[in-house]
Short mmCIF file of C-alpha atoms in Angstrom, two decimals:
data_model
loop_
_atom_site.label_atom_id
_atom_site.label_comp_id
_atom_site.label_asym_id
_atom_site.label_seq_id
_atom_site.Cartn_x
_atom_site.Cartn_y
_atom_site.Cartn_z
CA MET A 1 11.11 43.93 -38.07
CA LYS A 2 11.13 40.13 -37.91
CA LEU A 3 13.23 38.52 -40.61
CA PRO A 4 12.90 34.83 -41.46
CA THR A 5 16.44 34.16 -40.26
CA GLY A 6 16.34 30.37 -40.38
CA GLN A 7 14.87 30.31 -43.86
CA ILE A 8 17.41 32.78 -45.24
CA TYR A 9 20.35 30.81 -43.81
CA ALA A 10 18.97 27.51 -45.09
CA LYS A 11 18.63 29.00 -48.58
CA ALA A 12 22.24 30.19 -48.37
CA MET A 13 23.27 26.67 -47.33
CA LEU A 14 21.40 25.06 -50.23
CA ASP A 15 23.01 27.53 -52.65
CA GLU A 16 26.49 27.00 -51.23
CA LEU A 17 26.23 23.22 -51.43
CA GLY A 18 24.54 23.35 -54.84
CA VAL A 19 21.54 21.32 -53.69
CA VAL A 20 18.79 21.14 -56.31
CA GLY A 21 15.50 19.41 -55.54
CA VAL A 22 15.24 17.26 -52.45
CA THR A 23 17.85 17.62 -49.70
CA ASP A 24 19.65 14.70 -48.12
CA VAL A 25 20.22 16.14 -44.65
CA ARG A 26 22.64 13.39 -43.68
CA ASP A 27 24.75 14.35 -46.69
CA VAL A 28 24.61 18.02 -45.65
CA ALA A 29 25.72 17.02 -42.15
CA ALA A 30 28.59 14.98 -43.63
CA GLN A 31 29.70 17.93 -45.76
CA LEU A 32 29.83 20.03 -42.60
CA GLU A 33 31.88 17.34 -40.84
CA LEU A 34 29.02 16.64 -38.47
CA GLU A 35 28.89 12.95 -37.70
CA VAL A 36 25.33 11.68 -37.22
CA SER A 37 24.84 8.94 -34.61
CA GLU A 38 21.60 7.23 -33.69
CA VAL A 39 21.71 6.53 -29.98
CA GLU A 40 19.64 4.58 -27.47
CA VAL A 41 18.41 7.44 -25.31
CA ASP A 42 15.13 8.59 -23.82
CA GLY A 43 15.91 12.07 -22.58
CA PHE A 44 16.08 13.93 -25.87
CA ASP A 45 15.27 13.64 -29.56
CA GLY A 46 18.40 15.27 -30.85
CA ALA A 47 21.55 16.93 -29.57
CA LEU A 48 24.41 18.83 -31.13
CA ILE A 49 27.86 18.08 -29.74
CA ARG A 50 30.49 20.62 -30.60
CA ALA A 51 33.56 22.41 -29.27
CA GLU A 52 34.27 26.09 -29.55
CA GLY A 53 36.55 26.93 -32.46
CA VAL A 54 36.54 23.43 -33.93
CA SER A 55 35.03 22.90 -37.36
CA PHE A 56 33.61 19.44 -36.79
CA GLY A 57 31.16 17.92 -34.37
CA ALA A 58 28.35 15.44 -34.06
CA ILE A 59 24.60 15.18 -33.99
CA ALA A 60 23.01 12.53 -31.79
CA VAL A 61 19.52 11.39 -32.75
CA ARG A 62 17.25 9.22 -30.63
CA ARG A 63 17.03 5.84 -32.30
CA GLY A 64 13.49 5.35 -31.00
CA ILE A 65 11.98 8.14 -33.13
CA LEU A 66 9.46 6.28 -35.23
CA GLU A 67 9.30 8.40 -38.36
CA GLU A 68 12.33 8.76 -40.62
CA GLY A 69 10.97 12.21 -41.53
CA ARG A 70 11.11 13.32 -37.95
CA LYS A 71 14.65 12.03 -37.56
CA ASN A 72 15.61 14.04 -40.64
CA PHE A 73 13.90 17.10 -39.25
CA THR A 74 15.79 16.70 -36.00
CA ILE A 75 19.11 16.45 -37.87
CA ALA A 76 18.25 19.52 -39.95
CA HIS A 77 17.26 21.38 -36.78
CA GLU A 78 20.63 20.63 -35.15
CA ILE A 79 22.47 21.66 -38.33
CA GLY A 80 20.58 24.92 -37.94
CA HIS A 81 21.95 25.38 -34.43
CA TYR A 82 25.41 24.63 -35.81
CA VAL A 83 25.39 27.31 -38.50
CA LEU A 84 23.01 30.03 -37.29
CA PRO A 85 24.59 33.12 -35.77
CA GLY A 86 24.18 33.48 -32.03
CA HIS A 87 23.36 29.81 -31.54
CA ASP A 88 26.95 28.98 -30.60
CA LYS A 89 26.91 31.42 -27.72
CA CYS A 90 24.22 29.70 -25.69
CA ASP A 91 25.24 26.79 -23.52
CA GLU A 92 22.06 24.89 -23.91
CA VAL A 93 19.05 25.40 -26.12
CA CYS A 94 16.29 23.18 -24.90
CA LEU A 95 12.92 22.46 -26.38
CA ASP A 96 10.83 20.54 -23.96
CA SER A 97 8.27 19.91 -26.62
CA ASP A 98 5.83 17.22 -27.41
CA VAL A 99 5.71 15.35 -30.71
CA GLY A 100 5.12 17.54 -33.71
CA ASN A 101 4.90 20.60 -31.56
CA TRP A 102 5.33 23.80 -33.49
CA SER A 103 3.73 25.97 -30.87
CA ASP A 104 6.82 27.19 -28.97
CA ALA A 105 6.76 30.44 -30.88
CA GLY A 106 8.30 32.31 -27.95
CA LYS A 107 11.60 30.51 -28.16
CA GLN A 108 13.44 32.52 -30.73
CA LEU A 109 16.46 30.29 -31.23
CA GLU A 110 14.35 27.17 -31.48
CA ARG A 111 12.05 28.92 -33.90
CA GLU A 112 15.02 29.89 -36.07
CA ALA A 113 16.37 26.34 -36.04
CA ASP A 114 12.91 25.03 -36.97
CA GLU A 115 12.63 27.54 -39.82
CA PHE A 116 16.07 26.49 -40.98
CA ALA A 117 15.14 22.80 -40.87
CA ALA A 118 11.87 23.36 -42.71
CA GLU A 119 13.55 25.23 -45.57
CA LEU A 120 16.46 22.80 -45.73
CA LEU A 121 14.23 19.73 -45.87
CA ILE A 122 11.38 21.19 -47.88
CA PRO A 123 12.95 23.91 -50.04
CA THR A 124 10.58 26.63 -51.21
CA SER A 125 11.82 26.29 -54.78
CA TYR A 126 10.93 22.59 -54.78
CA ALA A 127 7.70 22.64 -52.77
CA ARG A 128 5.86 25.73 -54.00
CA PRO A 129 5.26 24.51 -57.57
CA ARG A 130 4.07 21.14 -56.30
CA PHE A 131 1.68 22.69 -53.80
CA SER A 132 0.25 24.92 -56.52
CA GLU A 133 -0.41 22.09 -58.97
CA THR A 134 -3.35 20.51 -57.16
CA THR A 135 -6.19 21.57 -54.89
CA PRO A 136 -5.60 21.16 -51.13
CA SER A 137 -5.56 17.63 -49.76
CA LEU A 138 -3.66 15.66 -47.15
CA GLN A 139 -2.53 13.36 -49.97
CA THR A 140 -0.64 16.27 -51.59
CA ILE A 141 1.02 17.00 -48.26
CA SER A 142 1.80 13.32 -47.59
CA ALA A 143 3.26 12.87 -51.07
CA LEU A 144 5.60 15.82 -50.62
CA ALA A 145 6.54 14.66 -47.12
CA ALA A 146 7.52 11.31 -48.64
CA ASP A 147 9.45 12.99 -51.50
CA CYS A 148 11.36 15.24 -49.13
CA ARG A 149 11.71 12.57 -46.43
CA ALA A 150 10.20 15.06 -44.01
CA SER A 151 7.63 14.64 -41.26
CA LEU A 152 3.97 15.13 -42.06
CA SER A 153 3.59 17.91 -39.51
CA ALA A 154 6.57 19.87 -40.88
CA THR A 155 5.31 19.48 -44.44
CA ALA A 156 1.80 20.52 -43.44
CA TRP A 157 3.24 23.59 -41.75
CA ARG A 158 5.13 24.44 -44.94
CA TYR A 159 1.99 23.85 -46.96
CA CYS A 160 0.30 26.75 -45.20
CA ASP A 161 3.28 28.98 -45.92
CA LEU A 162 3.57 28.13 -49.59
CA ALA A 163 0.22 26.96 -51.02
CA PRO A 164 -1.89 29.64 -52.71
CA TYR A 165 -5.12 28.66 -50.93
CA ALA A 166 -7.12 29.78 -47.92
CA CYS A 167 -6.27 26.78 -45.80
CA ALA A 168 -5.14 25.81 -42.33
CA ILE A 169 -3.80 22.74 -40.66
CA VAL A 170 -4.83 21.77 -37.16
CA TRP A 171 -3.09 19.27 -34.88
CA SER A 172 -5.40 17.87 -32.23
CA LYS A 173 -4.63 15.68 -29.29
CA GLU A 174 -7.06 14.15 -26.82
CA SER A 175 -9.90 15.80 -28.75
CA ARG A 176 -8.46 19.29 -28.24
CA ILE A 177 -6.74 21.64 -30.66
CA ALA A 178 -3.01 21.56 -29.81
CA TRP A 179 -1.78 23.93 -32.48
CA SER A 180 -2.69 25.23 -35.89
CA ARG A 181 -1.17 27.07 -38.78
CA ALA A 182 -3.06 29.10 -41.36
CA SER A 183 -2.14 30.46 -44.76
CA ALA A 184 -2.16 34.22 -45.29
CA GLU A 185 -5.44 33.87 -47.18
CA PHE A 186 -7.19 32.05 -44.30
CA ASP A 187 -8.71 35.00 -42.55
CA PHE A 188 -10.04 33.29 -39.42
CA PHE A 189 -8.78 32.61 -35.93
CA ILE A 190 -8.53 29.03 -34.67
CA GLU A 191 -8.59 28.75 -30.91
CA TRP A 192 -5.88 26.53 -29.41
CA GLY A 193 -6.84 24.36 -26.47
CA LYS A 194 -10.49 24.28 -27.49
CA TYR A 195 -12.34 20.93 -27.58
CA LEU A 196 -13.20 19.77 -31.07
CA GLU A 197 -16.88 20.24 -31.83
CA LYS A 198 -19.11 17.27 -32.44
CA GLY A 199 -19.70 17.01 -36.16
CA THR A 200 -16.13 17.70 -37.21
CA PHE A 201 -14.42 14.77 -38.90
CA ALA A 202 -11.52 15.20 -36.51
CA ARG A 203 -13.78 14.63 -33.51
CA ASP A 204 -15.35 11.62 -35.24
CA LEU A 205 -11.91 10.09 -35.68
CA PHE A 206 -11.12 10.49 -31.99
CA GLU A 207 -14.41 8.78 -31.18
CA GLY A 208 -13.62 6.03 -33.66
CA CYS A 209 -16.92 6.41 -35.45
CA LYS A 210 -15.76 7.47 -38.88
CA THR A 211 -13.08 6.52 -41.36
CA GLU A 212 -10.71 8.99 -42.95
CA GLY A 213 -11.95 10.75 -46.08
CA ASP A 214 -10.14 10.50 -49.40
CA SER A 215 -10.48 14.22 -50.01
CA PRO A 216 -11.66 17.33 -48.17
CA SER A 217 -15.42 17.25 -47.64
CA PRO A 218 -17.87 19.96 -46.62
CA VAL A 219 -18.46 20.56 -42.95
CA ARG A 220 -20.33 23.33 -41.10
CA ALA A 221 -17.91 26.23 -40.90
CA ASP A 222 -19.10 27.31 -37.45
CA LEU A 223 -17.83 24.04 -35.98
CA TRP A 224 -14.30 25.30 -36.57
CA LEU A 225 -14.56 29.06 -36.94
CA ASP A 226 -16.07 32.08 -35.23
CA SER A 227 -19.73 31.95 -36.20
CA ARG A 228 -20.30 35.71 -35.84
CA ARG A 229 -18.48 36.40 -39.07
CA LEU A 230 -19.97 33.58 -41.10
CA ASN A 231 -22.73 33.53 -43.66
CA GLU A 232 -25.68 31.42 -42.64
CA GLY A 233 -25.12 27.80 -43.57
CA ALA A 234 -21.51 28.48 -44.53
CA GLU A 235 -19.37 25.44 -45.14
CA ILE A 236 -15.67 24.82 -45.29
CA TYR A 237 -13.84 21.70 -46.44
CA GLU A 238 -12.18 19.41 -43.94
CA GLN A 239 -9.98 16.37 -44.33
CA SER A 240 -8.68 14.66 -41.21
CA MET A 241 -6.23 11.86 -40.64
CA PHE A 242 -5.68 9.87 -37.45
CA LEU A 243 -1.98 9.49 -36.60
CA ARG A 244 -1.85 6.34 -34.54
CA ASN A 245 1.75 6.71 -33.41
CA TYR A 246 0.98 10.05 -31.86
CA ARG A 247 -2.68 9.46 -30.90
CA SER A 248 -3.35 12.72 -32.68
CA VAL A 249 -5.44 13.94 -35.58
CA LEU A 250 -4.12 16.16 -38.34
CA SER A 251 -6.81 18.18 -40.09
CA LEU A 252 -6.68 20.25 -43.23
CA LEU A 253 -9.27 23.02 -43.44
CA TRP A 254 -9.94 24.74 -46.73
CA ILE A 255 -12.13 27.76 -47.39
CA LYS A 256 -13.09 27.01 -50.94
CA GLU A 257 -15.68 29.76 -51.40
CA PRO A 258 -16.33 33.03 -49.57
CA ILE A 259 -17.99 32.31 -46.23
CA SER A 260 -17.80 35.67 -44.44
CA LYS A 261 -20.59 38.06 -43.91
CA GLN A 262 -20.14 41.39 -45.62
CA ASP A 263 -18.36 43.23 -42.87
CA ASP A 264 -20.62 46.18 -41.88
CA THR A 265 -17.69 48.27 -40.79
CA GLU A 266 -16.03 48.11 -44.20
CA ASP A 267 -18.30 50.84 -45.49
CA LEU A 268 -17.65 53.21 -42.60
CA LEU A 269 -16.19 56.53 -43.44
CA PRO A 270 -12.45 56.65 -42.78
CA GLU A 271 -12.88 59.17 -40.00
CA LEU A 272 -14.86 56.62 -37.98
CA ASP A 273 -11.91 54.23 -38.03
CA PRO A 274 -8.97 56.62 -38.09
CA PHE A 275 -6.43 54.06 -36.87
CA GLY A 276 -7.42 51.34 -39.29
CA LEU A 277 -8.22 49.02 -36.38
CA ASP A 278 -10.76 47.21 -38.47
CA SER A 279 -8.00 45.81 -40.63
CA VAL A 280 -6.19 44.20 -37.73
CA LYS A 281 -6.77 40.48 -37.91
CA ARG A 282 -5.65 37.78 -35.57
CA ARG A 283 -4.09 34.76 -37.08
CA HIS A 284 -1.50 32.15 -36.23
CA MET B 1 53.76 72.29 -39.61
CA ASN B 2 50.84 71.77 -37.24
CA LYS B 3 50.21 68.62 -35.19
CA LYS B 4 47.40 67.31 -37.43
CA SER B 5 49.35 67.48 -40.65
CA ASN B 6 52.29 65.93 -38.83
CA ILE B 7 50.18 62.87 -37.97
CA GLU B 8 48.89 62.64 -41.52
CA ASP B 9 52.42 62.84 -42.87
CA ARG B 10 53.48 60.02 -40.58
CA ARG B 11 50.52 57.90 -41.64
CA SER B 12 51.27 58.52 -45.26
CA ARG B 13 54.92 57.58 -44.77
CA LEU B 14 53.91 54.45 -42.84
CA ASN B 15 51.57 53.47 -45.66
CA LYS B 16 54.28 53.93 -48.26
CA LEU B 17 56.76 51.87 -46.26
CA SER B 18 54.19 49.18 -45.60
CA GLU B 19 53.28 48.96 -49.29
CA ALA B 20 56.96 48.84 -50.23
CA VAL B 21 57.49 45.87 -47.90
CA PHE B 22 54.20 43.97 -48.24
CA GLY B 23 52.75 45.32 -51.48
CA GLY B 24 49.50 47.23 -51.97
CA PRO B 25 46.07 45.96 -50.94
CA GLU B 26 45.30 45.05 -54.56
CA GLN B 27 48.15 42.54 -54.57
CA ILE B 28 46.56 40.21 -52.08
CA SER B 29 43.14 38.57 -52.24
CA ARG B 30 40.76 38.68 -49.31
CA GLU B 31 41.03 34.92 -48.84
CA GLU B 32 44.82 34.92 -48.95
CA ALA B 33 44.92 37.72 -46.39
CA ARG B 34 42.59 35.78 -44.09
CA GLU B 35 44.68 32.65 -44.55
CA LEU B 36 47.94 34.46 -43.80
CA LEU B 37 46.47 36.06 -40.71
CA ARG B 38 45.08 32.72 -39.59
CA SER B 39 48.44 31.02 -39.99
CA ALA B 40 49.92 33.76 -37.81
CA GLY B 41 47.31 33.01 -35.16
CA ILE B 42 45.29 36.15 -35.86
CA ASP B 43 41.57 35.98 -36.41
CA ALA B 44 40.57 38.44 -39.15
CA ASP B 45 37.03 38.73 -37.82
CA THR B 46 38.26 39.74 -34.38
CA ILE B 47 40.39 42.50 -35.91
CA ALA B 48 37.54 43.65 -38.13
CA ASP B 49 35.19 43.76 -35.13
CA ALA B 50 37.69 45.79 -33.09
CA VAL B 51 38.30 48.27 -35.91
CA TYR B 52 34.57 48.54 -36.50
CA ALA B 53 33.97 49.30 -32.81
CA ARG B 54 36.60 52.04 -32.91
CA LEU B 55 35.29 53.59 -36.12
CA TYR B 56 31.72 53.37 -34.86
CA LYS B 57 32.76 55.37 -31.80
CA GLN B 58 34.23 58.05 -34.06
CA ALA B 59 31.11 58.05 -36.20
CA GLN B 60 28.97 58.57 -33.11
CA GLU B 61 30.67 61.93 -32.56
CA TYR B 62 29.55 63.03 -36.01
CA TRP B 63 26.02 61.73 -35.44
CA MET B 64 25.75 63.50 -32.10
CA ALA B 65 26.92 66.73 -33.71
CA GLN B 66 24.43 66.03 -36.53
CA LYS B 67 27.20 66.26 -39.08
CA PRO B 68 27.49 64.02 -42.14
CA LEU B 69 30.07 61.25 -41.93
CA PRO B 70 33.24 61.70 -44.02
CA PRO B 71 32.87 59.40 -47.05
CA LEU B 72 35.81 57.15 -46.14
CA LEU B 73 34.55 56.65 -42.58
CA LYS B 74 31.06 55.92 -43.91
CA LYS B 75 32.44 53.35 -46.36
CA ALA B 76 34.64 51.73 -43.70
CA ILE B 77 31.68 51.36 -41.36
CA GLU B 78 29.59 49.79 -44.13
CA ASP B 79 32.42 47.45 -45.17
CA LEU B 80 33.33 46.35 -41.66
CA ARG B 81 29.82 45.96 -40.35
CA PRO B 82 30.30 42.74 -38.35
CA SER B 83 28.45 39.59 -39.20
CA THR B 84 27.00 39.63 -35.71
CA ALA B 85 25.41 43.06 -36.14
CA SER B 86 21.67 42.94 -36.62
CA PRO B 87 20.81 43.06 -40.30
CA ARG B 88 18.57 45.93 -41.24
CA ASN B 89 16.67 44.16 -43.99
CA GLU B 90 16.26 40.81 -45.75
CA LYS B 91 18.88 41.64 -48.37
CA GLU B 92 21.45 42.44 -45.71
CA MET B 93 20.62 39.24 -43.88
CA ALA B 94 20.98 37.22 -47.10
CA THR B 95 24.45 38.74 -47.60
CA GLN B 96 25.44 37.92 -44.03
CA ALA B 97 24.01 34.42 -44.39
CA LYS B 98 25.97 33.79 -47.59
CA ALA B 99 29.21 34.95 -45.97
CA ARG B 100 28.68 32.91 -42.83
CA ILE B 101 27.67 29.74 -44.67
CA GLU B 102 30.64 30.07 -47.02
CA ARG B 103 32.90 30.34 -43.98
CA VAL B 104 31.32 27.40 -42.14
CA VAL B 105 31.46 25.16 -45.23
CA GLY B 106 35.02 26.32 -46.03
CA GLN B 107 36.20 25.53 -42.50
CA SER B 108 34.55 22.11 -42.66
CA ARG B 109 36.54 21.34 -45.79
CA HIS B 110 39.74 22.16 -43.94
CA PRO B 111 39.00 20.85 -40.45
CA ASP B 112 42.68 20.95 -39.44
CA ALA B 113 43.10 24.60 -40.37
CA TRP B 114 42.42 26.01 -36.94
CA ILE B 115 44.81 27.16 -34.32
CA GLN B 116 44.02 26.86 -30.67
CA SER B 117 46.26 27.22 -27.67
CA THR B 118 44.12 24.99 -25.48
CA THR B 119 42.23 21.82 -26.33
CA PRO B 120 38.57 22.71 -26.44
CA ALA B 121 36.05 20.40 -24.81
CA PHE B 122 33.29 18.81 -26.82
CA ARG B 123 29.90 18.94 -25.16
CA PRO B 124 26.26 19.05 -26.10
CA SER B 125 25.32 22.61 -26.98
CA ALA B 126 21.76 22.16 -28.16
CA TYR B 127 19.01 19.67 -27.62
CA ARG B 128 15.70 19.05 -29.28
CA GLY B 129 12.84 17.55 -27.33
CA LYS B 130 14.90 17.40 -24.16
CA LYS B 131 13.53 15.91 -20.97
CA LYS B 132 15.46 14.86 -17.90
CA LEU B 133 18.67 13.14 -18.95
CA SER B 134 19.27 9.70 -17.47
CA THR B 135 22.71 8.24 -16.76
CA LYS B 136 22.36 6.21 -19.95
CA ASP B 137 21.61 9.37 -21.95
CA GLU B 138 24.58 11.17 -20.47
CA SER B 139 26.98 8.31 -21.14
CA ALA B 140 25.80 8.11 -24.77
CA LEU B 141 26.64 11.81 -25.17
CA ASP B 142 29.95 11.41 -23.31
CA GLU B 143 30.93 8.60 -25.65
CA ILE B 144 30.35 10.79 -28.71
CA ALA B 145 32.22 13.68 -27.10
CA LYS B 146 35.15 11.38 -26.35
CA ARG B 147 35.22 10.12 -29.93
CA LEU B 148 35.33 13.71 -31.19
CA SER B 149 38.08 14.63 -28.72
CA ASP B 150 40.14 11.67 -29.92
CA LYS B 151 39.61 12.79 -33.51
CA LEU B 152 40.76 16.27 -32.54
CA LYS B 153 43.88 15.00 -30.80
CA GLY B 154 44.62 12.47 -33.53
CA PRO B 155 46.46 14.37 -36.27
CA GLN B 156 47.92 16.96 -33.89
CA GLY B 157 48.97 14.63 -31.13
CA SER B 158 51.03 12.47 -33.43
#
């Protein structure tokens, strides 16, 4: 059984400190006697400096990080390492990741610290009602990122966890899908590493031949999703944004109406699918 | 009088004497007990973990014999389940999280309330987005570590 360790500990932290609404992570660090220093370094984004058995320490953050939201996320991530059980035992927890990379799912401790940071910065109790108020759009995500002083990628990730829509976010770099995250309702697989198809707004943005849309617009569903399961002419909604600092494109995909074919196997007698394999779905 | 009842008699007498000298368990709060132990250089969690390990070993004998645990042993195992033990469900994890966060925040509010025979070394224990560290990177971290060490020595060294 996999428990959302980071999220549970972040909730406990918010409760203990009596934080309501948006979290000031620097204030949380100060309350934990963790001094935050911005340093001129190149070799890391953030580091936790501590000593065994001592109840104060420091967090070093790379001054060159462009987004304030990402600096905050880094601080929250290091606070996570400071308070999460088992994180004090390891000598070094490294994440040799690229910008906005949420794909290192195999690294359990890093995953926990990321979960912790996401909940601390973008608390469920604050974000869920706001995500439910409006239909999916990158503006909704950007607005909450600004409110919470969080990075766009972290807020987009949270959006898929908390919004009640069939939607996914996709981070693309050099015209290829770097990582994606889908809501529980988004019942399709998005292939990582795949080149973006011509005709997607994301691809257009990489080729510099289209401007960003103000809202999600229809696009052929088979350009993003497995065509074998789609109704003929099915469309999904896509909104993409070019992130100049990262030379990446962030896309929001939204399945507004049913697009799947009636699955033929659904009507099979139970004895023809005794293990319920038909219900096993792949998703990120 | 057989050997077993002899041991129980001794335990009972020891309990009575102990309560006469120190008072009963109800006369001291959990926090005060932890604080007193801490001031005597004893870590309550370490004791709890050791007692848990010993009781768990006893419980294993019952489990292997497929016998039910005596109620007091069962309760002690539940009560002393260490914070490092894997939680069995979300509720248990939330309880552990609350206890751990309370402790971390409490210790941060009393940063001098620790006892250590040796001076611990500050060093980076976690990185995010780490690549190869340059000399400049290392000296930036060393500088922070030195500042923290000075802070640690400050009130105690004087």
